[in-house]
Short mmCIF file of C-alpha atoms and ligand atoms in Angstrom, two decimals:
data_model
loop_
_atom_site.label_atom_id
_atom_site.label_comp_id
_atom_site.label_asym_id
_atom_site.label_seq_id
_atom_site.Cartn_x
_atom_site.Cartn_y
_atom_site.Cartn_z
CA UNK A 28 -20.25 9.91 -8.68
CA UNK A 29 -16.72 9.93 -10.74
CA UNK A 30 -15.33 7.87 -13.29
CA UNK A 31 -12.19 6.13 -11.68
CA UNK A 32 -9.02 4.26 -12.90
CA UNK A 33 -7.17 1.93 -10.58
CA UNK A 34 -3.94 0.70 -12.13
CA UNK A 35 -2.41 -2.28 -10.16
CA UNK A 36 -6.79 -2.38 -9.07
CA UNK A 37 -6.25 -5.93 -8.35
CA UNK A 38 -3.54 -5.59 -5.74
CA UNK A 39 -3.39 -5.63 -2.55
CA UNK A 40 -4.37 -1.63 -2.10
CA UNK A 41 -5.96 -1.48 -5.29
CA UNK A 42 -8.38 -4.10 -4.59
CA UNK A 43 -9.32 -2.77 -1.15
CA UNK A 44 -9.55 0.95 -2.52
CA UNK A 45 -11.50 -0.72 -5.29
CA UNK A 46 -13.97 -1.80 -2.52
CA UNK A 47 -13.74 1.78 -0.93
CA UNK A 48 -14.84 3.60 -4.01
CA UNK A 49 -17.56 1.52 -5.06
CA UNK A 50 -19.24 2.47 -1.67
CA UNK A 51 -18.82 5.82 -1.58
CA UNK A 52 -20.94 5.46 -5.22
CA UNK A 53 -18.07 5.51 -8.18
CA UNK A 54 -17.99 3.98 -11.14
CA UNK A 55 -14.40 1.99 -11.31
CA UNK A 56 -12.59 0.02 -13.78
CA UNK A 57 -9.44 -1.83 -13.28
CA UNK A 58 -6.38 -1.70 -15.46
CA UNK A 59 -3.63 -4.62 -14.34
CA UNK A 60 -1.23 -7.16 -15.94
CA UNK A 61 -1.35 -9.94 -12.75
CA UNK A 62 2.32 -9.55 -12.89
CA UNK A 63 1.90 -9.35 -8.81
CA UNK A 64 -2.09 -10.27 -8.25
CA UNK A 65 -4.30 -13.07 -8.42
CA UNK A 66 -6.78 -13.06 -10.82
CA UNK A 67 -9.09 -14.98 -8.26
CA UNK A 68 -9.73 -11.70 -6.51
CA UNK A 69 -12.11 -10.03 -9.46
CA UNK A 70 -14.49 -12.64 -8.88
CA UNK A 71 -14.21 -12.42 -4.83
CA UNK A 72 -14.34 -8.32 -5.45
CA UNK A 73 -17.24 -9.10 -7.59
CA UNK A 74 -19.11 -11.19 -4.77
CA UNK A 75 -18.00 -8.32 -2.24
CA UNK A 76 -19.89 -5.25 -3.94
CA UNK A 77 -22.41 -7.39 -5.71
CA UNK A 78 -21.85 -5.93 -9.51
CA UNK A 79 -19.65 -7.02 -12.32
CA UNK A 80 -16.07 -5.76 -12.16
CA UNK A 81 -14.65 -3.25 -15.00
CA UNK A 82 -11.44 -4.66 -15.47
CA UNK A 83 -9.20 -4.17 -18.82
CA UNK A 84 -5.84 -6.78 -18.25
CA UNK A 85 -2.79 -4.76 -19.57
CA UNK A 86 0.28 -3.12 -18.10
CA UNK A 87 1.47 0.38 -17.39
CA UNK A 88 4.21 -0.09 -19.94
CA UNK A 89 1.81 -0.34 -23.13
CA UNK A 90 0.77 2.88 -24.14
CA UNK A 91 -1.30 1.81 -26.68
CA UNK A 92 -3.31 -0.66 -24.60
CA UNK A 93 -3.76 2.92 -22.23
CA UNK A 94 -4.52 5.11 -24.85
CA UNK A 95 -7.45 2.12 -25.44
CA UNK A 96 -8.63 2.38 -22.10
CA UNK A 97 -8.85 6.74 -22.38
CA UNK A 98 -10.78 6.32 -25.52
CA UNK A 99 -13.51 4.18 -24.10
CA UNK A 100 -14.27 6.10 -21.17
CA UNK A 101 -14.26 9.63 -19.63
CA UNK A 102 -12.55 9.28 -16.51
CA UNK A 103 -12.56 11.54 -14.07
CA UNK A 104 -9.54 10.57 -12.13
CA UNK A 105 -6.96 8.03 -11.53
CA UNK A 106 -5.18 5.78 -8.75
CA UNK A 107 -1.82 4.75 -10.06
CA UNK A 108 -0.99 1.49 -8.03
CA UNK A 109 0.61 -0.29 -10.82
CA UNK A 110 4.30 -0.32 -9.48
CA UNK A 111 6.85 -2.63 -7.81
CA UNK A 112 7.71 -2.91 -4.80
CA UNK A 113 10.11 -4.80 -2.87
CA UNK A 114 12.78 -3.07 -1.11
CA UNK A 115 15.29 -6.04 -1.66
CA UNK A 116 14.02 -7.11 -4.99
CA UNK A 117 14.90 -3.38 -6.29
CA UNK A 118 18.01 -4.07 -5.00
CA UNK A 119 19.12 -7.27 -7.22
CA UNK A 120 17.31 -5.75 -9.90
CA UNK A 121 17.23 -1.55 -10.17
CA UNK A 122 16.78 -1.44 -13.80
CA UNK A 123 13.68 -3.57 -13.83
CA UNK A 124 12.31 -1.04 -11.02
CA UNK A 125 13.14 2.03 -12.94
CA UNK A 126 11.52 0.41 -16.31
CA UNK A 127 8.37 -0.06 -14.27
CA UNK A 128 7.77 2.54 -11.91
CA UNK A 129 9.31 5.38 -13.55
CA UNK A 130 8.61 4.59 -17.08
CA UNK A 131 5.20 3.57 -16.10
CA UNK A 132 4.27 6.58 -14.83
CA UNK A 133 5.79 8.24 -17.70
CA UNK A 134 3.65 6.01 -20.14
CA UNK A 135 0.64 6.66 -18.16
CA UNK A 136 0.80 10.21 -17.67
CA UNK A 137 1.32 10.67 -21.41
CA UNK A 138 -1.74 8.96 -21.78
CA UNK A 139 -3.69 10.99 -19.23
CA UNK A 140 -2.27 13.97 -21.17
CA UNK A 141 -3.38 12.50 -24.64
CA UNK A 142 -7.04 12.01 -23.36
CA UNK A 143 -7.41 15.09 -21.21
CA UNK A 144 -7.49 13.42 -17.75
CA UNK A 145 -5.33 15.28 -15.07
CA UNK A 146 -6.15 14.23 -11.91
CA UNK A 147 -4.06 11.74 -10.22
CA UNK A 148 -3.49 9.83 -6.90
CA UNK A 149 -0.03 8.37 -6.52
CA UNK A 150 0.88 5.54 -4.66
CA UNK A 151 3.77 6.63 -2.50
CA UNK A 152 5.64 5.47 0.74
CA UNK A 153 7.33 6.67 3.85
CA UNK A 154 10.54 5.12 2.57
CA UNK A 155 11.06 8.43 0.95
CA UNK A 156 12.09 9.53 3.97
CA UNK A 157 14.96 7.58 4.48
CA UNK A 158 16.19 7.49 7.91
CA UNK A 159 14.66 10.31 9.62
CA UNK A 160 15.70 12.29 12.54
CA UNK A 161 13.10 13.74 13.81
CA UNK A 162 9.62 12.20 15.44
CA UNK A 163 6.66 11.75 13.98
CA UNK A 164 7.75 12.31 10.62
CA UNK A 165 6.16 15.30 8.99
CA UNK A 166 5.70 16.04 5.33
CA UNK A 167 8.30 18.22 5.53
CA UNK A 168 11.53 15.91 6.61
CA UNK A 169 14.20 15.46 4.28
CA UNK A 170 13.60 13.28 1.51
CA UNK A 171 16.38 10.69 0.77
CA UNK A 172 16.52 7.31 -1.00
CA UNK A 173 18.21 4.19 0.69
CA UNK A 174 16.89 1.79 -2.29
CA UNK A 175 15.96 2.04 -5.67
CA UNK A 176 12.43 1.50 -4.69
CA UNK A 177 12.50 4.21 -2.92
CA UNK A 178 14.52 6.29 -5.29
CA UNK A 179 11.47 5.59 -7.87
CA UNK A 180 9.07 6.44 -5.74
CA UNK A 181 11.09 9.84 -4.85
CA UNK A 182 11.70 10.44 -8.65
CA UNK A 183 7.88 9.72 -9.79
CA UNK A 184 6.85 12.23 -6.67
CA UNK A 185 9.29 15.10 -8.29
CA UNK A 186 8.25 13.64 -11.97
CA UNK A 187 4.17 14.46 -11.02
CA UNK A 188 5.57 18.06 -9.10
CA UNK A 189 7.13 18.93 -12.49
CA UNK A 190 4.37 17.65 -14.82
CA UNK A 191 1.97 19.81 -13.11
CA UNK A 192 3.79 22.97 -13.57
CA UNK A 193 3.82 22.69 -17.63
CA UNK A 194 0.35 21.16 -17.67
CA UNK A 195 -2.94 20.91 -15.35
CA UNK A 196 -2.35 17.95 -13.35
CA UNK A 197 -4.29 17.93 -9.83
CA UNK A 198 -1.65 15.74 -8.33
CA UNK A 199 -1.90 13.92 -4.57
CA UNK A 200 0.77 12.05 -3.65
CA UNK A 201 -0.01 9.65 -0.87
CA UNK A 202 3.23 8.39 1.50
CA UNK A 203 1.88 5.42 2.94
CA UNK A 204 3.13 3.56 6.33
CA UNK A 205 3.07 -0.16 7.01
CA UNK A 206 -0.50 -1.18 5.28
CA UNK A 207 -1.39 -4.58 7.43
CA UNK A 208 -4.87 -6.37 7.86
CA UNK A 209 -7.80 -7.32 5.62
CA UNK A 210 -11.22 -6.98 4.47
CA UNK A 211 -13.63 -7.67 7.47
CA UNK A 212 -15.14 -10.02 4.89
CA UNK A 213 -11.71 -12.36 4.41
CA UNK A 214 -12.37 -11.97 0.77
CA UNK A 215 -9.83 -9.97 -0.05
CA UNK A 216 -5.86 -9.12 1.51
CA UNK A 217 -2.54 -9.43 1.35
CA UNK A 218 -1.44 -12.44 -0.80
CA UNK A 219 2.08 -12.17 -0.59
CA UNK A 220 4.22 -14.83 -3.24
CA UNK A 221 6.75 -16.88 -1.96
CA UNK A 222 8.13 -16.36 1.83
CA UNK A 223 6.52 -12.92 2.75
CA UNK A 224 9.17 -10.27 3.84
CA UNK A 225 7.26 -8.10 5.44
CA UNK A 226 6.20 -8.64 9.17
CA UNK A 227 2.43 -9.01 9.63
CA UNK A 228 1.99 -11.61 6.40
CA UNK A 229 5.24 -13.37 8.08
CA UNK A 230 3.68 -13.76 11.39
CA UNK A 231 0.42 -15.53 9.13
CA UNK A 232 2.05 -17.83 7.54
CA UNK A 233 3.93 -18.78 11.68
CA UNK A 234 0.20 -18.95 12.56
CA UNK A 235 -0.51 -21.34 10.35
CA UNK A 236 2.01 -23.22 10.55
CA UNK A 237 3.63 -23.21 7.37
CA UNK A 238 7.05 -21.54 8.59
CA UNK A 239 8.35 -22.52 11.98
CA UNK A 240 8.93 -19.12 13.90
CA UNK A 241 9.20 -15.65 13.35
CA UNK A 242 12.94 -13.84 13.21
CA UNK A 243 12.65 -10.77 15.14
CA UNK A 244 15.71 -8.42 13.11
CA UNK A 245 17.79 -7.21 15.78
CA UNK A 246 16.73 -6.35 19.63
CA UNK A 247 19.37 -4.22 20.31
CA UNK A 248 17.57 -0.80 18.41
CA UNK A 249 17.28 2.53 20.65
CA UNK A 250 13.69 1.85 21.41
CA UNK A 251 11.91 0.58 24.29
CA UNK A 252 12.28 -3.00 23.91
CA UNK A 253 15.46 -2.81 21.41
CA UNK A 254 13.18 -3.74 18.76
CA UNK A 255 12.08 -1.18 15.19
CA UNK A 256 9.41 0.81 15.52
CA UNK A 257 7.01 1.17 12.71
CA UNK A 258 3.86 2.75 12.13
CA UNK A 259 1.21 -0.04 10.97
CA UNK A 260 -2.11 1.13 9.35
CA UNK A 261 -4.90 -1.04 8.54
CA UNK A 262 -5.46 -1.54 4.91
CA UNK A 263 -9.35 -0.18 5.19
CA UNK A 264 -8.11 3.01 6.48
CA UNK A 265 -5.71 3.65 3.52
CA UNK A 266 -8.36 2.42 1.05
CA UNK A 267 -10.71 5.31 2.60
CA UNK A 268 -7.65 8.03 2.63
CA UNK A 269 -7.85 7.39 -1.46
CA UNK A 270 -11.33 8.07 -1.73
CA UNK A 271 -10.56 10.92 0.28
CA UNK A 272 -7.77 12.09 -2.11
CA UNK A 273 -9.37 11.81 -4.99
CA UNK A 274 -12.45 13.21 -3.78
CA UNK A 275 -10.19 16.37 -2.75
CA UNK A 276 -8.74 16.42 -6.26
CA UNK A 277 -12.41 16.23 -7.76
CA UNK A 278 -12.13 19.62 -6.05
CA UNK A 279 -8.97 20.61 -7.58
CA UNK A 280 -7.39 20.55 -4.10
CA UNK A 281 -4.03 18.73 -4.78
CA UNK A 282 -1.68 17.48 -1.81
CA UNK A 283 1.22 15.11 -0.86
CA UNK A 284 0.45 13.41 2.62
CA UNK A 285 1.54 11.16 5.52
CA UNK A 286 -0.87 7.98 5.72
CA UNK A 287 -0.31 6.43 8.89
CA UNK A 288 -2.43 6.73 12.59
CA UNK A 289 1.20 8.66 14.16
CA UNK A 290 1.49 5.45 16.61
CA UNK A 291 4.90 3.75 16.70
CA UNK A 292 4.67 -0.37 17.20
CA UNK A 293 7.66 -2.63 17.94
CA UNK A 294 8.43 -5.81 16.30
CA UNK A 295 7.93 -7.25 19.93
CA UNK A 296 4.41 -5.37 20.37
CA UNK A 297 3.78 -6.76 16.78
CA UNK A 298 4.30 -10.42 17.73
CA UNK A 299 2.35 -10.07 20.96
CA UNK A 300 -1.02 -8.54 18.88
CA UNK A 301 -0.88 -11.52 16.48
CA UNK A 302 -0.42 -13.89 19.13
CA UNK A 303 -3.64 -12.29 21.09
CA UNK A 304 -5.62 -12.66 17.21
CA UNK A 305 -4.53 -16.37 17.05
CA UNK A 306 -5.02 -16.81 20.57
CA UNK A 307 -2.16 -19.20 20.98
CA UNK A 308 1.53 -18.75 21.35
CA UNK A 309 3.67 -17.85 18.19
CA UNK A 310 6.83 -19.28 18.10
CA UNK A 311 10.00 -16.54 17.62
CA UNK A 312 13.58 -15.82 18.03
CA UNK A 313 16.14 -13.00 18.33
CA UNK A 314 18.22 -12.58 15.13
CA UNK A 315 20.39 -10.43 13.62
CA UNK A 316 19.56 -7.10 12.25
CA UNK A 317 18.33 -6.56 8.67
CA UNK A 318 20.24 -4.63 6.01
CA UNK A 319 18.80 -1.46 5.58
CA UNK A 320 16.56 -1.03 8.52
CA UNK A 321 15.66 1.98 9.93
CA UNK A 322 14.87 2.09 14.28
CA UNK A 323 12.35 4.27 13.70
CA UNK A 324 9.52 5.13 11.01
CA UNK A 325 6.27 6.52 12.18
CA UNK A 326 4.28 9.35 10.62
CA UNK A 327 2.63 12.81 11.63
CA UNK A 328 -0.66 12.44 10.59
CA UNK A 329 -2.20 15.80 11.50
CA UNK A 330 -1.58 17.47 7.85
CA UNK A 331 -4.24 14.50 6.17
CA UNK A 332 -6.97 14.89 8.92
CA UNK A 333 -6.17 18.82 8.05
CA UNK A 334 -6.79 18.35 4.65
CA UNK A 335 -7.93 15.48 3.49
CA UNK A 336 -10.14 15.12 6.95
CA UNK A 337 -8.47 11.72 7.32
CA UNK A 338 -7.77 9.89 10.73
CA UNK A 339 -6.98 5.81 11.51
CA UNK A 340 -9.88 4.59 12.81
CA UNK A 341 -8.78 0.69 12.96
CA UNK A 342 -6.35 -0.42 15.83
CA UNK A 343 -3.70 -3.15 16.19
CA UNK A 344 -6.04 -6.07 17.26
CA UNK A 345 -8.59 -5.20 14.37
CA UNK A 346 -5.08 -5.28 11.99
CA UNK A 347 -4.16 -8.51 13.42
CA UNK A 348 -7.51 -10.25 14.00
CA UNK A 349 -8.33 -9.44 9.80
CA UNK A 350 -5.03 -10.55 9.13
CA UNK A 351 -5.56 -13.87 10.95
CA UNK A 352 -9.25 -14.15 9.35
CA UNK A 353 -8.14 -13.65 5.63
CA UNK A 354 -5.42 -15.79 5.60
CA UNK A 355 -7.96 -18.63 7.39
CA UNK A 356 -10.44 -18.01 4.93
CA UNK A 357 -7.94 -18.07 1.99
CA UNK A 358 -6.82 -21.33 3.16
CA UNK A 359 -9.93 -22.64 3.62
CA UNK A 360 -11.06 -21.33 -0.23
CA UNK A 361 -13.43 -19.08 1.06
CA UNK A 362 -15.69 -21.65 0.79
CA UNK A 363 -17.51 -20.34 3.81
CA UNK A 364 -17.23 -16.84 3.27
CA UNK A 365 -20.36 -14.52 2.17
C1 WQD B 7 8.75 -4.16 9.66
C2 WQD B 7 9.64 -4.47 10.86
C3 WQD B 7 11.69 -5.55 10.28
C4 WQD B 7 10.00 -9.35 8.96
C5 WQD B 7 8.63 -2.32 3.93
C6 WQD B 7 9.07 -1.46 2.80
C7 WQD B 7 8.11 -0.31 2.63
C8 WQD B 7 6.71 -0.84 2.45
C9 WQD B 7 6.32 -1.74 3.61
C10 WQD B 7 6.19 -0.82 0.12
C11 WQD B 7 11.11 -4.19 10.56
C12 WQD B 7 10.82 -6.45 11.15
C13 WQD B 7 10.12 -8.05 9.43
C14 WQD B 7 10.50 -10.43 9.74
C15 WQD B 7 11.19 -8.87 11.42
N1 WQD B 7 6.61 -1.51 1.22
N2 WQD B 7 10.70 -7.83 10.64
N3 WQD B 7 11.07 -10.15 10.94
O1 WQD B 7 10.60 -2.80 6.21
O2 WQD B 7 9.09 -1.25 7.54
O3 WQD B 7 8.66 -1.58 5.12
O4 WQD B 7 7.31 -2.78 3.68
O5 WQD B 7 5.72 0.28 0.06
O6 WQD B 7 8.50 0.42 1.50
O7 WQD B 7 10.33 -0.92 3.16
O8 WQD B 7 8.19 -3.42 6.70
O9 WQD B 7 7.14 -5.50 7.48
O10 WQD B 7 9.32 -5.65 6.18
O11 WQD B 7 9.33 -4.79 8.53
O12 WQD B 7 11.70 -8.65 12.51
O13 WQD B 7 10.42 -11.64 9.35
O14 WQD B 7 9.54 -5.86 11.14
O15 WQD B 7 13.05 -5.65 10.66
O16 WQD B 7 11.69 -3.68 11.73
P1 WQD B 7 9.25 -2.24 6.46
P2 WQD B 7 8.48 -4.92 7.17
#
């Protein structure tokens, strides 16, 4: 049993690797502003594992509200989630990425430094490879940034590299795929604000029925139907690679790794699996392509079941039929959920 901190625990990872960590016997304790969470989920995470939640509200930025949080418990480890992360939204707004995801870290690692805690998971994505050339992606592609999302996420990676050199950080960096589905329960998932962007809480909210169809972006890709390929992994899975991770650091065995199951899913396949969940017909058109797309993004995931002993167990109808049950249950209040 270790001490953990999850910053950004109420998120949509967090709050699933929250879950994840309980059962494998940890002690955890949240650290999160609500800048992109509901508060709602402590309580649900609460009924979920059956105990109290440790949670301390603050953000990444406040060092002293950290160096609060060090002082009142030994940690063992932590799970840096705290970060944004919308491709486009970096876009219209780079410095407010930068302050955030770099200076976070920067603010947080100081504090782990300050207290004596070195080991830390990083929330990272395949984004850092930009648009790759060669299939499945392994750890060792190029690294290139097409947004300043990704460009944070590429500096923080070479930020924790560094930091370890001059002092003893156990770093692992985790590059994650497309995280899709839901707790089993339909307590807890993605809760996307506004109109989603991303594809699986897009196709929800078409299912039910509170946007008219899905826009597929672009059929005319070099892939078997014309439409992106991506490699979707369920959100259980990646909660379970980051108990793995830190469990591995616990051993002083650090490591930056591909989190995805290595299979490659169209747009087209994507609709069809949702439609299957629903078991109805989901309206959707052809559209244009999306700035800043890539054809083709899906991992090699044979260096984390190397190391880390980490495989996708959870396929595309389990990531679809949680989907479909969370976002029932959240409309419903989870009134009728256990
Ligand atoms: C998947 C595919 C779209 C919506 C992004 C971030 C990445 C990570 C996950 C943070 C693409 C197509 C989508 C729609 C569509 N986020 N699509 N119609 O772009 O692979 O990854 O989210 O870590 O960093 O880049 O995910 O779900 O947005 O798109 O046709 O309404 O679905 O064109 O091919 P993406 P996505």
């Amino acid at each position: 049993m270790a001490q953990i901190l999850l910053t950004g625990g109420a998120g949509y990872i967090g709050s699933h690797t929250y879950v994840a960590l309980r059962e494998a016997g940890h002690e955890v304790t949240i650290f999160d502003n609500f800048a992109n969470s509901d508060p709602g989920v402590i309580d649900r995470l609460a009924r979920l594992t059956g105990s109290e939640v440790d949670l301390v509200q603050g953000s990444v930025l406040d060092r002293a509200a950290l160096a609060g949080v060090f002082a009142a418990k030994a940690f063992d480890g932590v799970i840096h989630f705290a970060a944004r992360k919308a491709v486009g939204e970096s876009v219209r707004a780079p410095l407010d990425y930068f302050e955030t995801n770099i200076g976070g870290l920067l603010t947080l690692t100081q504090a782990m430094k300050a207290a004596g805690v070195w080991r830390i998971v990083f929330s990272s994505t395949a984004t850092v490879y930009g648009a790759p050339a060669v299939f499945p992606i392994p750890e060792t592609a190029p690294l290139s940034h097409t947004s300043p999302y990704a460009f944070t996420k590429l500096t923080c990676e070479q930020i924790l590299d560094q930091a370890a050199v001059a002092d003893p950080f156990v770093v692992g960096i985790l590059r994650y795929f497309n995280p899709v589905g839901a707790h089993p329960s339909g307590l807890i998932g993605e809760d996307p604000r506004g109109i989603p962007d991303n594809l699986m809480p897009y196709l929800a909210k078409v299912a039910l029925g509170e946007l008219p169809e899905l826009s597929v972006f672009g059929d005319d890709y070099d892939t078997p139907d014309g439409t992106c390929w991506r490699d979707y992994i369920h959100v259980a899975d990646l909660a379970r690679a980051h108990v793995l991770s830190m469990d591995a650091l616990l051993g002083d065995r650090g490591h930056n790794l591909n989190i995805g199951t290595g299979n490659p899913v169209s747009v087209l396949e994507m609709h069809a699996a949702y439609e299957a969940a629903v078991g109805r017909p989901l309206a959707c058109r052809m559209a244009e392509r999306r700035a800043g797309d890539v054809p083709r993004l899906y991992a090699d995931p044979t260096r984390a079941r190397e190391e880390l002993g980490f495989e996708a167990e959870h396929d595309l109808s389990e990531m679809c039929e949680s989907s479909w049950n969370w976002v029932q249950a959240q409309a419903r209040g989870w009134r009728f959920n256990s």
